[in-house]
mmCIF file of C-alpha atoms in Angstrom:
data_model
loop_
_atom_site.group_PDB
_atom_site.id
_atom_site.type_symbol
_atom_site.label_atom_id
_atom_site.label_comp_id
_atom_site.label_asym_id
_atom_site.label_seq_id
_atom_site.Cartn_x
_atom_site.Cartn_y
_atom_site.Cartn_z
ATOM 1 C CA UNK A 1 14.453 -0.038 38.508
ATOM 2 C CA UNK A 2 12.577 2.759 36.785
ATOM 3 C CA UNK A 3 9.730 2.155 34.452
ATOM 4 C CA UNK A 4 9.480 4.150 31.295
ATOM 5 C CA UNK A 5 6.251 5.180 29.695
ATOM 6 C CA UNK A 6 6.316 4.872 25.938
ATOM 7 C CA UNK A 7 4.013 7.291 24.193
ATOM 8 C CA UNK A 8 3.190 6.512 20.598
ATOM 9 C CA UNK A 9 1.616 8.825 18.103
ATOM 10 C CA UNK A 10 -0.845 7.115 15.801
ATOM 11 C CA UNK A 11 -0.681 8.632 12.320
ATOM 12 C CA UNK A 12 -3.567 8.954 9.904
ATOM 13 C CA UNK A 13 -3.201 8.537 6.149
ATOM 14 C CA UNK A 14 -3.231 12.329 5.628
ATOM 15 C CA UNK A 15 -0.277 12.692 8.070
ATOM 16 C CA UNK A 16 1.545 9.928 6.214
ATOM 17 C CA UNK A 17 1.045 11.700 2.874
ATOM 18 C CA UNK A 18 2.164 15.051 4.321
ATOM 19 C CA UNK A 19 5.375 13.398 5.573
ATOM 20 C CA UNK A 20 6.049 12.178 2.039
ATOM 21 C CA UNK A 21 5.290 15.615 0.554
ATOM 22 C CA UNK A 22 7.636 17.264 3.084
ATOM 23 C CA UNK A 23 10.438 14.836 2.213
ATOM 24 C CA UNK A 24 10.420 13.112 5.615
ATOM 25 C CA UNK A 25 9.540 9.898 3.827
ATOM 26 C CA UNK A 26 11.365 9.464 0.540
ATOM 27 C CA UNK A 27 9.986 7.967 -2.641
ATOM 28 C CA UNK A 28 12.409 5.050 -2.330
ATOM 29 C CA UNK A 29 11.560 4.342 1.329
ATOM 30 C CA UNK A 30 9.974 0.907 1.607
ATOM 31 C CA UNK A 31 7.344 1.770 4.218
ATOM 32 C CA UNK A 32 3.601 1.489 4.601
ATOM 33 C CA UNK A 33 1.068 2.736 7.129
ATOM 34 C CA UNK A 34 -0.530 -0.062 9.167
ATOM 35 C CA UNK A 35 -2.977 0.777 11.973
ATOM 36 C CA UNK A 36 -1.393 4.201 12.416
ATOM 37 C CA UNK A 37 2.199 2.964 12.564
ATOM 38 C CA UNK A 38 4.779 3.448 9.822
ATOM 39 C CA UNK A 39 6.140 -0.022 9.166
ATOM 40 C CA UNK A 40 9.262 -0.789 7.176
ATOM 41 C CA UNK A 41 8.712 -3.413 4.488
ATOM 42 C CA UNK A 42 11.257 -6.126 3.894
ATOM 43 C CA UNK A 43 13.330 -6.291 0.738
ATOM 44 C CA UNK A 44 11.942 -8.084 -2.294
ATOM 45 C CA UNK A 45 14.076 -11.108 -3.057
ATOM 46 C CA UNK A 46 14.478 -12.946 -6.361
ATOM 47 C CA UNK A 47 11.966 -15.696 -5.536
ATOM 48 C CA UNK A 48 9.408 -13.173 -4.304
ATOM 49 C CA UNK A 49 9.808 -11.085 -7.470
ATOM 50 C CA UNK A 50 9.586 -14.190 -9.700
ATOM 51 C CA UNK A 51 6.391 -15.338 -7.965
ATOM 52 C CA UNK A 52 4.873 -11.877 -8.320
ATOM 53 C CA UNK A 53 5.832 -11.703 -12.006
ATOM 54 C CA UNK A 54 4.221 -15.105 -12.565
ATOM 55 C CA UNK A 55 0.984 -14.013 -10.842
ATOM 56 C CA UNK A 56 0.871 -10.770 -12.839
ATOM 57 C CA UNK A 57 1.298 -12.667 -16.116
ATOM 58 C CA UNK A 58 -1.400 -15.173 -15.143
ATOM 59 C CA UNK A 59 -3.975 -12.598 -14.000
ATOM 60 C CA UNK A 60 -3.251 -10.125 -16.814
ATOM 61 C CA UNK A 61 -3.749 -12.884 -19.376
ATOM 62 C CA UNK A 62 -6.862 -14.454 -17.848
ATOM 63 C CA UNK A 63 -8.587 -11.236 -16.774
ATOM 64 C CA UNK A 64 -7.707 -8.996 -19.738
ATOM 65 C CA UNK A 65 -10.393 -6.337 -20.065
ATOM 66 C CA UNK A 66 -12.194 -7.545 -16.933
ATOM 67 C CA UNK A 67 -9.769 -6.340 -14.259
ATOM 68 C CA UNK A 68 -6.837 -4.012 -13.735
ATOM 69 C CA UNK A 69 -3.815 -5.831 -12.330
ATOM 70 C CA UNK A 70 -1.904 -3.430 -10.082
ATOM 71 C CA UNK A 71 1.387 -4.327 -8.467
ATOM 72 C CA UNK A 72 2.757 -2.811 -5.282
ATOM 73 C CA UNK A 73 0.431 0.177 -5.190
ATOM 74 C CA UNK A 74 -1.127 1.724 -2.078
ATOM 75 C CA UNK A 75 -4.640 0.778 -0.963
ATOM 76 C CA UNK A 76 -6.349 2.952 1.634
ATOM 77 C CA UNK A 77 -8.230 0.614 3.968
ATOM 78 C CA UNK A 78 -9.091 3.108 6.721
ATOM 79 C CA UNK A 79 -8.002 6.479 8.090
ATOM 80 C CA UNK A 80 -5.102 4.639 9.774
ATOM 81 C CA UNK A 81 -4.007 2.070 7.184
ATOM 82 C CA UNK A 82 -2.607 2.312 3.678
ATOM 83 C CA UNK A 83 -0.689 -0.880 2.919
ATOM 84 C CA UNK A 84 1.029 -1.579 -0.375
ATOM 85 C CA UNK A 85 0.090 -5.147 -1.266
ATOM 86 C CA UNK A 86 2.132 -7.024 -3.825
ATOM 87 C CA UNK A 87 -0.840 -7.434 -6.143
ATOM 88 C CA UNK A 88 -4.387 -6.056 -6.329
ATOM 89 C CA UNK A 89 -7.157 -6.834 -8.802
ATOM 90 C CA UNK A 90 -9.297 -3.756 -9.472
ATOM 91 C CA UNK A 91 -12.576 -3.223 -11.247
ATOM 92 C CA UNK A 92 -11.878 -1.631 -14.631
ATOM 93 C CA UNK A 93 -12.175 2.169 -14.874
ATOM 94 C CA UNK A 94 -11.493 4.315 -17.906
ATOM 95 C CA UNK A 95 -9.055 6.495 -15.932
ATOM 96 C CA UNK A 96 -7.293 3.522 -14.277
ATOM 97 C CA UNK A 97 -7.975 5.211 -10.924
ATOM 98 C CA UNK A 98 -5.874 8.269 -11.815
ATOM 99 C CA UNK A 99 -8.544 10.678 -10.561
ATOM 100 C CA UNK A 100 -9.259 8.737 -7.393
ATOM 101 C CA UNK A 101 -6.862 7.184 -4.967
ATOM 102 C CA UNK A 102 -7.974 3.629 -4.327
ATOM 103 C CA UNK A 103 -9.930 4.125 -1.126
ATOM 104 C CA UNK A 104 -11.848 1.454 0.787
ATOM 105 C CA UNK A 105 -13.231 3.932 3.330
ATOM 106 C CA UNK A 106 -16.012 5.239 1.093
#
């Protein structure tokens, strides 16, 4: 019996973005970067979508003007992780974070 050595390459967020820019990862690919690994996300079912829609309506109504409710957008947590959570509550900014990718590393 032979043993195989598995070598993994741990990607950083910049690598992940370059793969998207080069077309290796498509815009419709349901993937996220977790601890350096590109992980495929599961499909969003009807119940999941309905729950998310309900949460968005609740938070948008109750936090109007006090928070930005973002759904399924990337959040950079480190140099090796950029998940896409279902829902994020952000501090309000005039540009809605257009000039700055949401980045928890700074």
